[in-house]
Amino acid sequence: MTHQDPTRLSADDWDELNFPRPEEQDFDRVVERALSRRGFLGRVLAFGSGAAAMGSGLTGGLLGSTSAAAQQASRFAFTPIPIATDGTVHVPEGYDWQVLVRWGDPLFSDAAGDFDTTPGGSTAMSDRIFGENTDGMEFFTVGSRQVIAVNHEYTNRKVNLPAEQEGVPASAADVLKLQNLQGVTVMEVREGDQGWEVVVDSPLNRRITHNTPMEIRGPAAGHDLLKTAADPTGTRSLGTMNNCGAGKTPWGTYLTCEENFNGYFGSTEEIQDQKPNALVEGYARYGIGPKGWGYDYHKWDARFDTDKNPNEPHRVGYVVEIDPAAPDSTPVKHTALGRIKHENAEVALAPDGRVVVYMGDDERGEYLYKWVSRDIYVPGGDTSTLLEEGTLYAAKFNDDLSGQWLALTPETTGMDAAHIAIFTRMAASAVGATTMDRPEWVATSPVAAEAYCCLTNNKNRGLKPNAGGDDTAPNGPNPREANRYGQIVRWRPAGDDHAAEAFTWDLYVMAGNPGVHAGTPYAGSANINPGNLFNSPDGMAIDSSGLVWIQTDGNDGNDGDFAGMGNNQMLAGDPVSGEIHRFLTGPNGSEITGLCWSADLRTMFVGIQHPDAPFPDGEGKLPRSSIVAIKRADNAMIG
Ligand code: FEO
Ligand code: CA
Ligand code: CA
């Protein structure tokens, strides 16, 4: 999320407000930084010329062996569109969009008519409607039914509590409403004569909120750090929170990823400043502070009061598995996949059938991870160990375009398995993984053994260490100091095996602005031009043909460094030529996030999160986060 309204600060800016990172004031460090800046410029140019020898500009480093199938993806089926600065959605000529569902739309008929487009809806019905701030989503076929599971990342208090001053919760009912508007929706959808719609009252419809019972599994389950007065076993928690990106397993379950969970916690104890409670291990690294981010749960719901329940934050920050075919099933928190600010969980299968899950930790200077299962996936077989028994790794990128996945084990980290699962950031620091520019979504290609990760931006790169004190000098895949534009790193695993520990990498694109920063690395890579300017790549998915769909969550001020970029957008990239074309623009203030396709690939579902404009209902109405369904007018496949 990125906002300019001070009551709607971005997650990272909230973190920085609560936990200002130490400035690098030591004189030697300043000199080193000044020197490294010179080196940095030279290194970027060296990368560019090195890559040019293999392909085209900064793109192409891995392309010599890209499969023939991937090369067929180099044709775009649409005419790129210009930027937009208005209040609605635009797609190319020959394509149409419609709203599938908006915040407040009923999932069950008892909630029909509850939501009003000016004051919103009631607390009583707040877990019977489609929640707020749609994010990652996946499409499932369950028997003859079509189902979308989708995240509701956070709430905009001023929009969701319009009756309260500045949207500050004034009662336990206000807090319950916010809790109910977040989490996950599972909903049946169908396409009829009027287009796509939610099947109200489907037996598969389900809301999962901040209060839904969860089972905790993996190495941290039952550990003392996870025990609370309400759950002395440390194996049962309530709710999944700040659900950002998502994933889908080969066995048909949905993975929802807990990102900025820290913001929900606060302390009612009188505290004079914003320093975290240093007595609680991990609070500072994970940004858990006494004031929270303004949700004010802790003032009305003691579970979120860290003075009373200091272990509750240890029970969030995981990947959670949900079975969309079993509406009464208990979601499972998989601690083996680590506790970080999880962005998404991109699942791939190794050639031998082991399950690989790529995961980013979206915080400045944190790390990129992957999980490799011990056992193999067998269709129809037992899948119960696949997200519990295995190895977690953090990525190390070398400047020579090689890289290694560093195993996080008791031997390599000096931490036991439970501590690795709960304090994963410290484990990755211990092995010397590469600090990244806020890893967002990872996507793997279905037509080539390649993976991509959006590194959205990092204004602290080269200027401040991460919260663990790890150095963040510019490095190979994060080469620009004070990186405000973002880039996409791509890697190819050794032997075309996603379970391999070695890989090679390149930069697929460095976003930038050649009109403002010509001749510097901030102009962006060779595949950036005046027709496709964007900043802050975030959501990403690769379609069945290999095209890379890129969604943005950035500065939409359209001036200064960001002139010519317009509102947030979705673009498509050719993995071979590096060409990138703009496909969709969103309404003012919105982030484009969440992408999946219908089973027949004739519809693409795209999420429009936190519009400022009164989208989609028009002037005088509340802005409503929405999923739009996009089709070609000729009903041809679009993915
Ligand atoms: Fe929820 Fe990192 O975006
Ligand atoms: Ca983002
Ligand atoms: Ca995101």
Short mmCIF file of C-alpha atoms in Angstrom, two decimals, residues 127-455:
data_model
loop_
_atom_site.label_atom_id
_atom_site.label_comp_id
_atom_site.label_asym_id
_atom_site.label_seq_id
_atom_site.Cartn_x
_atom_site.Cartn_y
_atom_site.Cartn_z
CA ASP A 127 -18.38 -10.71 7.97
CA ARG A 128 -21.19 -11.54 5.53
CA ILE A 129 -20.01 -9.22 2.78
CA PHE A 130 -17.00 -8.97 0.46
CA GLY A 131 -14.25 -7.39 2.56
CA GLU A 132 -12.07 -4.35 2.04
CA ASN A 133 -8.89 -3.87 0.01
CA THR A 134 -8.79 -6.85 -2.30
CA ASP A 135 -5.27 -8.24 -2.84
CA GLY A 136 -3.77 -11.59 -3.89
CA MET A 137 -6.24 -14.11 -5.30
CA GLU A 138 -6.40 -17.52 -6.95
CA PHE A 139 -9.01 -19.26 -9.09
CA PHE A 140 -10.12 -22.81 -8.26
CA THR A 141 -12.40 -25.36 -9.86
CA VAL A 142 -14.26 -27.35 -7.20
CA GLY A 143 -16.32 -30.05 -8.87
CA SER A 144 -18.63 -28.12 -11.19
CA ARG A 145 -18.16 -24.88 -9.26
CA GLN A 146 -15.78 -22.00 -9.99
CA VAL A 147 -14.30 -20.38 -6.92
CA ILE A 148 -12.08 -17.38 -6.22
CA ALA A 149 -10.20 -17.16 -2.93
CA VAL A 150 -9.03 -13.59 -2.31
CA ASN A 151 -7.26 -11.60 0.38
CA HIS A 152 -8.48 -8.44 2.12
CA GLU A 153 -5.24 -6.82 3.11
CA TYR A 154 -6.04 -3.93 5.44
CA THR A 155 -8.60 -1.21 6.12
CA ASN A 156 -8.74 2.48 5.32
CA ARG A 157 -10.18 3.68 8.58
CA LYS A 158 -11.59 6.93 7.23
CA VAL A 159 -13.38 5.06 4.47
CA ASN A 160 -14.47 2.08 6.55
CA LEU A 161 -15.55 4.03 9.63
CA PRO A 162 -16.89 7.20 7.99
CA ALA A 163 -19.03 8.02 11.05
CA GLU A 164 -16.01 8.28 13.37
CA GLN A 165 -13.71 11.30 13.63
CA GLU A 166 -10.75 10.65 11.30
CA GLY A 167 -11.86 7.02 11.22
CA VAL A 168 -10.49 6.33 14.70
CA PRO A 169 -12.33 3.37 16.26
CA ALA A 170 -14.54 4.61 19.11
CA SER A 171 -15.92 1.28 20.31
CA ALA A 172 -15.32 -2.45 20.37
CA ALA A 173 -17.93 -2.67 17.60
CA ASP A 174 -15.81 -0.39 15.40
CA VAL A 175 -12.78 -2.62 15.99
CA LEU A 176 -14.82 -5.75 15.26
CA LYS A 177 -15.98 -4.20 12.00
CA LEU A 178 -12.39 -3.52 10.95
CA GLN A 179 -11.40 -7.05 11.96
CA ASN A 180 -14.25 -8.51 9.92
CA LEU A 181 -13.51 -6.48 6.80
CA GLN A 182 -10.03 -8.05 6.56
CA GLY A 183 -8.77 -11.60 6.11
CA VAL A 184 -9.95 -13.75 3.22
CA THR A 185 -13.07 -14.31 1.12
CA VAL A 186 -13.78 -17.61 -0.57
CA MET A 187 -16.62 -17.16 -3.06
CA GLU A 188 -18.23 -19.08 -5.88
CA VAL A 189 -18.44 -17.11 -9.13
CA ARG A 190 -20.23 -17.77 -12.41
CA GLU A 191 -20.44 -16.22 -15.83
CA GLY A 192 -23.93 -15.56 -17.14
CA ASP A 193 -25.59 -13.36 -19.73
CA GLN A 194 -24.79 -10.27 -17.66
CA GLY A 195 -21.16 -11.25 -17.22
CA TRP A 196 -19.41 -12.53 -14.11
CA GLU A 197 -21.12 -12.46 -10.73
CA VAL A 198 -20.76 -13.85 -7.22
CA VAL A 199 -23.05 -16.79 -6.43
CA VAL A 200 -24.74 -15.44 -3.29
CA ASP A 201 -25.36 -18.13 -0.65
CA SER A 202 -23.13 -20.71 -2.35
CA PRO A 203 -22.22 -23.44 0.15
CA LEU A 204 -18.57 -22.67 -0.63
CA ASN A 205 -18.82 -18.97 0.28
CA ARG A 206 -16.82 -18.18 3.37
CA ARG A 207 -15.33 -15.24 5.23
CA ILE A 208 -12.17 -15.72 7.23
CA THR A 209 -11.44 -12.74 9.50
CA HIS A 210 -9.10 -11.62 12.25
CA ASN A 211 -11.06 -13.87 14.62
CA THR A 212 -11.35 -17.15 12.71
CA PRO A 213 -9.82 -20.15 14.56
CA MET A 214 -6.53 -21.34 13.05
CA GLU A 215 -4.31 -24.32 13.67
CA ILE A 216 -0.57 -23.70 14.10
CA ARG A 217 1.77 -26.38 12.71
CA GLY A 218 5.45 -26.80 12.05
CA PRO A 219 8.57 -26.28 14.18
CA ALA A 220 7.16 -23.35 16.20
CA ALA A 221 3.88 -25.05 17.09
CA GLY A 222 3.60 -25.51 20.85
CA HIS A 223 6.73 -23.46 21.60
CA ASP A 224 6.65 -21.28 24.71
CA LEU A 225 6.97 -18.17 22.53
CA LEU A 226 3.59 -18.98 20.98
CA LYS A 227 1.69 -19.68 24.21
CA THR A 228 -0.86 -17.21 25.53
CA ALA A 229 -3.37 -17.21 28.37
CA ALA A 230 -6.13 -17.99 25.87
CA ASP A 231 -4.08 -20.74 24.21
CA PRO A 232 -1.69 -22.41 26.66
CA THR A 233 -0.91 -25.03 23.99
CA GLY A 234 0.60 -22.56 21.51
CA THR A 235 -1.12 -24.44 18.69
CA ARG A 236 -4.41 -22.58 18.20
CA SER A 237 -4.65 -18.95 17.23
CA LEU A 238 -7.34 -16.62 16.01
CA GLY A 239 -7.40 -14.97 12.65
CA THR A 240 -5.10 -14.31 9.75
CA MET A 241 -3.96 -10.72 9.28
CA ASN A 242 -2.77 -8.28 6.64
CA ASN A 243 -3.22 -10.86 3.95
CA CYS A 244 -1.20 -9.56 1.03
CA GLY A 245 -0.19 -11.85 -1.83
CA ALA A 246 -1.27 -15.44 -2.23
CA GLY A 247 -0.39 -18.78 -3.73
CA LYS A 248 -1.95 -22.02 -4.85
CA THR A 249 -0.75 -25.54 -4.20
CA PRO A 250 -0.87 -28.39 -6.72
CA TRP A 251 -3.27 -30.14 -4.34
CA GLY A 252 -5.84 -27.38 -4.64
CA THR A 253 -5.41 -25.32 -1.50
CA TYR A 254 -5.04 -21.56 -1.16
CA LEU A 255 -2.03 -19.96 0.50
CA THR A 256 -2.63 -16.55 2.07
CA CYS A 257 0.34 -14.53 3.26
CA GLU A 258 0.46 -12.41 6.42
CA GLU A 259 2.40 -9.21 5.74
CA ASN A 260 2.31 -6.08 7.94
CA PHE A 261 0.94 -7.85 10.99
CA ASN A 262 2.90 -5.68 13.38
CA GLY A 263 0.65 -2.68 12.82
CA TYR A 264 -2.30 -4.26 14.64
CA PHE A 265 -0.54 -4.47 18.00
CA GLY A 266 -0.06 -1.79 20.61
CA SER A 267 0.35 -1.34 24.34
CA THR A 268 -2.04 0.28 26.81
CA GLU A 269 0.84 0.79 29.21
CA GLU A 270 1.88 4.45 29.54
CA ILE A 271 4.87 4.84 27.24
CA GLN A 272 6.60 8.13 26.69
CA ASP A 273 8.10 7.63 23.28
CA GLN A 274 7.96 5.40 20.25
CA LYS A 275 10.73 3.01 21.28
CA PRO A 276 9.66 -0.62 21.20
CA ASN A 277 9.66 -2.78 24.28
CA ALA A 278 13.24 -3.95 24.00
CA LEU A 279 12.57 -6.65 26.58
CA VAL A 280 10.61 -8.70 24.08
CA GLU A 281 12.85 -10.54 21.67
CA GLY A 282 12.18 -9.72 18.06
CA TYR A 283 9.90 -6.72 18.59
CA ALA A 284 12.40 -4.24 17.19
CA ARG A 285 13.31 -6.36 14.16
CA TYR A 286 9.65 -6.92 13.33
CA GLY A 287 8.51 -3.37 14.08
CA ILE A 288 6.14 -4.16 16.94
CA GLY A 289 5.69 -0.98 18.95
CA PRO A 290 3.50 0.49 21.64
CA LYS A 291 1.28 2.65 19.47
CA GLY A 292 0.46 0.43 16.52
CA TRP A 293 -0.59 1.95 13.22
CA GLY A 294 -3.90 3.48 14.23
CA TYR A 295 -6.17 0.45 14.11
CA ASP A 296 -6.35 0.82 17.91
CA TYR A 297 -7.32 -2.83 18.37
CA HIS A 298 -5.32 -2.92 21.60
CA LYS A 299 -7.57 -0.34 23.23
CA TRP A 300 -10.67 -2.47 22.72
CA ASP A 301 -9.45 -6.05 22.34
CA ALA A 302 -6.87 -7.20 24.92
CA ARG A 303 -5.51 -9.87 22.57
CA PHE A 304 -3.76 -7.08 20.67
CA ASP A 305 -2.40 -5.38 23.79
CA THR A 306 1.26 -6.41 23.92
CA ASP A 307 1.42 -5.32 27.54
CA LYS A 308 -1.02 -8.09 28.38
CA ASN A 309 -0.24 -10.59 25.60
CA PRO A 310 3.39 -10.18 24.55
CA ASN A 311 3.41 -13.50 22.66
CA GLU A 312 0.41 -12.78 20.47
CA PRO A 313 2.53 -11.09 17.72
CA HIS A 314 4.60 -14.29 17.46
CA ARG A 315 1.48 -16.06 16.23
CA VAL A 316 1.21 -13.90 13.10
CA GLY A 317 3.47 -13.40 10.09
CA TYR A 318 3.07 -16.81 8.51
CA VAL A 319 1.79 -18.47 5.35
CA VAL A 320 -1.70 -19.84 6.01
CA GLU A 321 -3.25 -22.72 4.05
CA ILE A 322 -6.99 -22.74 3.37
CA ASP A 323 -8.99 -25.45 1.60
CA PRO A 324 -11.50 -23.63 -0.61
CA ALA A 325 -13.42 -26.87 -1.18
CA ALA A 326 -14.05 -27.42 2.54
CA PRO A 327 -15.81 -24.39 4.02
CA ASP A 328 -15.77 -25.86 7.54
CA SER A 329 -12.04 -26.69 7.52
CA THR A 330 -9.66 -25.02 9.95
CA PRO A 331 -6.97 -22.93 8.22
CA VAL A 332 -3.39 -23.96 9.01
CA LYS A 333 -0.53 -21.60 9.84
CA HIS A 334 2.67 -23.14 8.48
CA THR A 335 5.50 -21.94 10.71
CA ALA A 336 8.04 -23.98 8.72
CA LEU A 337 7.80 -21.39 5.95
CA GLY A 338 9.06 -18.72 8.32
CA ARG A 339 7.77 -15.61 10.02
CA ILE A 340 8.40 -12.54 7.92
CA LYS A 341 6.27 -9.84 6.31
CA HIS A 342 5.16 -12.38 3.74
CA GLU A 343 4.28 -10.96 0.35
CA ASN A 344 3.17 -13.98 -1.71
CA ALA A 345 3.91 -17.71 -1.87
CA GLU A 346 4.75 -18.83 -5.41
CA VAL A 347 4.67 -22.61 -5.64
CA ALA A 348 6.71 -24.58 -8.18
CA LEU A 349 7.46 -28.28 -8.47
CA ALA A 350 11.02 -29.53 -8.80
CA PRO A 351 11.59 -32.16 -11.50
CA ASP A 352 11.64 -34.86 -8.80
CA GLY A 353 8.31 -33.69 -7.37
CA ARG A 354 9.55 -31.76 -4.35
CA VAL A 355 7.51 -28.66 -3.59
CA VAL A 356 9.28 -25.30 -3.83
CA VAL A 357 7.73 -22.11 -2.43
CA TYR A 358 9.30 -18.74 -3.20
CA MET A 359 8.54 -15.96 -0.71
CA GLY A 360 9.55 -12.31 -0.33
CA ASP A 361 9.79 -10.34 2.92
CA ASP A 362 8.49 -6.90 2.02
CA GLU A 363 10.57 -4.57 4.11
CA ARG A 364 13.48 -2.37 3.15
CA GLY A 365 16.67 -4.37 3.33
CA GLU A 366 15.04 -7.70 4.21
CA TYR A 367 15.37 -10.94 2.29
CA LEU A 368 14.09 -13.31 -0.38
CA TYR A 369 13.32 -16.89 0.72
CA LYS A 370 12.41 -20.28 -0.61
CA TRP A 371 11.13 -23.48 0.91
CA VAL A 372 11.96 -26.93 -0.44
CA SER A 373 9.95 -29.87 0.85
CA ARG A 374 11.60 -33.05 2.07
CA ASP A 375 8.98 -35.26 0.41
CA ILE A 376 7.60 -35.25 -3.11
CA TYR A 377 4.14 -34.31 -4.28
CA VAL A 378 2.20 -37.28 -5.61
CA PRO A 379 -1.20 -36.39 -7.13
CA GLY A 380 -3.85 -37.88 -4.88
CA GLY A 381 -1.24 -38.81 -2.27
CA ASP A 382 -0.58 -37.56 1.24
CA THR A 383 0.34 -33.86 1.20
CA SER A 384 0.42 -33.30 4.95
CA THR A 385 4.22 -33.05 5.26
CA LEU A 386 4.89 -30.92 2.19
CA LEU A 387 4.72 -27.55 3.97
CA GLU A 388 6.02 -28.90 7.29
CA GLU A 389 9.09 -31.05 6.61
CA GLY A 390 11.82 -29.50 4.50
CA THR A 391 14.37 -26.72 4.34
CA LEU A 392 13.99 -22.96 4.37
CA TYR A 393 16.58 -20.93 2.46
CA ALA A 394 17.48 -17.26 2.01
CA ALA A 395 18.95 -15.92 -1.23
CA LYS A 396 22.47 -14.67 -1.75
CA PHE A 397 23.10 -12.84 -5.02
CA ASN A 398 26.70 -12.43 -6.20
CA ASP A 399 27.91 -9.60 -8.40
CA ASP A 400 29.09 -12.09 -11.03
CA LEU A 401 25.43 -12.95 -11.76
CA SER A 402 25.61 -16.21 -9.82
CA GLY A 403 23.75 -16.91 -6.61
CA GLN A 404 23.12 -19.44 -3.85
CA TRP A 405 20.23 -20.39 -1.64
CA LEU A 406 21.61 -20.48 1.89
CA ALA A 407 19.95 -23.08 4.13
CA LEU A 408 18.59 -21.80 7.44
CA THR A 409 19.40 -24.65 9.81
CA PRO A 410 20.58 -24.90 13.43
CA GLU A 411 24.10 -25.50 12.10
CA THR A 412 24.17 -22.46 9.80
CA THR A 413 22.34 -20.03 12.07
CA GLY A 414 23.09 -21.12 15.62
CA MET A 415 19.34 -21.02 16.27
CA ASP A 416 17.04 -23.94 17.00
CA ALA A 417 14.29 -24.89 14.55
CA ALA A 418 11.54 -23.07 16.47
CA HIS A 419 13.56 -19.84 16.67
CA ILE A 420 14.37 -20.06 12.95
CA ALA A 421 10.63 -20.34 12.27
CA ILE A 422 9.67 -17.45 14.59
CA PHE A 423 12.64 -15.12 14.08
CA THR A 424 13.37 -15.94 10.46
CA ARG A 425 14.79 -12.49 9.73
CA MET A 426 17.54 -13.03 12.29
CA ALA A 427 18.29 -16.45 10.80
CA ALA A 428 18.73 -14.93 7.34
CA SER A 429 20.96 -12.21 8.79
CA ALA A 430 23.06 -14.89 10.46
CA VAL A 431 23.87 -16.62 7.16
CA GLY A 432 24.66 -13.39 5.30
CA ALA A 433 21.86 -13.37 2.75
CA THR A 434 21.56 -10.41 0.37
CA THR A 435 19.56 -7.43 1.63
CA MET A 436 16.89 -6.62 -0.96
CA ASP A 437 14.84 -3.61 -2.08
CA ARG A 438 11.56 -4.84 -0.55
CA PRO A 439 10.81 -8.19 -2.23
CA GLU A 440 7.18 -8.24 -3.35
CA TRP A 441 5.60 -10.95 -5.49
CA VAL A 442 7.59 -13.82 -6.95
CA ALA A 443 6.29 -15.44 -10.15
CA THR A 444 7.55 -18.56 -11.88
CA SER A 445 7.19 -19.21 -15.58
CA PRO A 446 5.12 -22.18 -16.77
CA VAL A 447 7.16 -22.35 -19.98
CA ALA A 448 10.74 -21.87 -18.76
CA ALA A 449 12.66 -22.66 -15.57
CA GLU A 450 12.72 -19.04 -14.50
CA ALA A 451 11.44 -17.01 -11.57
CA TYR A 452 10.96 -13.26 -11.23
CA CYS A 453 10.66 -11.08 -8.13
CA CYS A 454 9.45 -7.49 -7.98
CA LEU A 455 11.77 -5.35 -5.83
#
